[in-house]
């Protein structure tokens, strides 16, 4: 089943994100290589693709996991969590309708 992982950043998270980004991206690439990643990306803090020093307010990952528990475990192991970039992470089932 698909699961949405909605993460909310702490204030001034850019440095924390930068230090953990290689590991974060590697985990996403692994999901993509397995055909289990629908979409992933950050939420810019400003209305633009490159927010510069404004940074990001969080991230969205929609990926396939065996269970809600497996999705939560994957989200809990994110390098951004370990780096303290995320203030809050919500994991919930996602029903893909379109496309």
mmCIF file with all atom_site columns, C-alpha atoms in Angstrom, residues 30-65:
data_model
loop_
_atom_site.group_PDB
_atom_site.id
_atom_site.type_symbol
_atom_site.label_atom_id
_atom_site.label_alt_id
_atom_site.label_comp_id
_atom_site.label_asym_id
_atom_site.label_entity_id
_atom_site.label_seq_id
_atom_site.pdbx_PDB_ins_code
_atom_site.Cartn_x
_atom_site.Cartn_y
_atom_site.Cartn_z
_atom_site.occupancy
_atom_site.B_iso_or_equiv
_atom_site.pdbx_formal_charge
_atom_site.auth_seq_id
_atom_site.auth_comp_id
_atom_site.auth_asym_id
_atom_site.auth_atom_id
_atom_site.pdbx_PDB_model_num
ATOM 1  C CA . UNK A 1 30 ? 16.800 3.034  -3.041 1.00 0.00 ? 30 UNK A CA 1
ATOM 2  C CA . UNK A 1 31 ? 12.994 3.221  -2.877 1.00 0.00 ? 31 UNK A CA 1
ATOM 3  C CA . UNK A 1 32 ? 12.900 4.508  -6.456 1.00 0.00 ? 32 UNK A CA 1
ATOM 4  C CA . UNK A 1 33 ? 15.200 1.712  -7.656 1.00 0.00 ? 33 UNK A CA 1
ATOM 5  C CA . UNK A 1 34 ? 12.805 -0.795 -6.073 1.00 0.00 ? 34 UNK A CA 1
ATOM 6  C CA . UNK A 1 35 ? 9.831  0.840  -7.852 1.00 0.00 ? 35 UNK A CA 1
ATOM 7  C CA . UNK A 1 36 ? 8.303  1.863  -4.523 1.00 0.00 ? 36 UNK A CA 1
ATOM 8  C CA . UNK A 1 37 ? 8.576  5.671  -4.729 1.00 0.00 ? 37 UNK A CA 1
ATOM 9  C CA . UNK A 1 38 ? 5.685  7.656  -6.185 1.00 0.00 ? 38 UNK A CA 1
ATOM 10 C CA . UNK A 1 39 ? 6.949  11.156 -5.370 1.00 0.00 ? 39 UNK A CA 1
ATOM 11 C CA . UNK A 1 40 ? 9.286  12.927 -2.966 1.00 0.00 ? 40 UNK A CA 1
ATOM 12 C CA . UNK A 1 41 ? 10.357 16.490 -2.381 1.00 0.00 ? 41 UNK A CA 1
ATOM 13 C CA . UNK A 1 42 ? 10.581 19.425 -0.006 1.00 0.00 ? 42 UNK A CA 1
ATOM 14 C CA . UNK A 1 43 ? 8.149  22.272 0.623  1.00 0.00 ? 43 UNK A CA 1
ATOM 15 C CA . UNK A 1 44 ? 9.927  25.594 -0.116 1.00 0.00 ? 44 UNK A CA 1
ATOM 16 C CA . UNK A 1 45 ? 9.377  28.254 2.545  1.00 0.00 ? 45 UNK A CA 1
ATOM 17 C CA . UNK A 1 46 ? 8.655  30.816 -0.182 1.00 0.00 ? 46 UNK A CA 1
ATOM 18 C CA . UNK A 1 47 ? 6.678  30.659 -3.412 1.00 0.00 ? 47 UNK A CA 1
ATOM 19 C CA . UNK A 1 48 ? 9.484  29.482 -5.657 1.00 0.00 ? 48 UNK A CA 1
ATOM 20 C CA . UNK A 1 49 ? 11.427 26.389 -6.631 1.00 0.00 ? 49 UNK A CA 1
ATOM 21 C CA . UNK A 1 50 ? 14.711 27.597 -5.095 1.00 0.00 ? 50 UNK A CA 1
ATOM 22 C CA . UNK A 1 51 ? 13.974 29.223 -1.741 1.00 0.00 ? 51 UNK A CA 1
ATOM 23 C CA . UNK A 1 52 ? 17.557 30.267 -1.029 1.00 0.00 ? 52 UNK A CA 1
ATOM 24 C CA . UNK A 1 53 ? 18.165 31.201 2.607  1.00 0.00 ? 53 UNK A CA 1
ATOM 25 C CA . UNK A 1 54 ? 14.424 30.958 3.380  1.00 0.00 ? 54 UNK A CA 1
ATOM 26 C CA . UNK A 1 55 ? 14.872 27.198 3.228  1.00 0.00 ? 55 UNK A CA 1
ATOM 27 C CA . UNK A 1 56 ? 12.114 24.657 3.518  1.00 0.00 ? 56 UNK A CA 1
ATOM 28 C CA . UNK A 1 57 ? 9.152  24.069 5.810  1.00 0.00 ? 57 UNK A CA 1
ATOM 29 C CA . UNK A 1 58 ? 9.017  20.289 5.423  1.00 0.00 ? 58 UNK A CA 1
ATOM 30 C CA . UNK A 1 59 ? 8.888  17.397 2.983  1.00 0.00 ? 59 UNK A CA 1
ATOM 31 C CA . UNK A 1 60 ? 6.497  14.952 1.368  1.00 0.00 ? 60 UNK A CA 1
ATOM 32 C CA . UNK A 1 61 ? 7.284  11.352 0.466  1.00 0.00 ? 61 UNK A CA 1
ATOM 33 C CA . UNK A 1 62 ? 4.700  8.989  -0.993 1.00 0.00 ? 62 UNK A CA 1
ATOM 34 C CA . UNK A 1 63 ? 6.036  5.469  -1.124 1.00 0.00 ? 63 UNK A CA 1
ATOM 35 C CA . UNK A 1 64 ? 4.922  1.867  -0.996 1.00 0.00 ? 64 UNK A CA 1
ATOM 36 C CA . UNK A 1 65 ? 5.460  -0.184 2.163  1.00 0.00 ? 65 UNK A CA 1
#
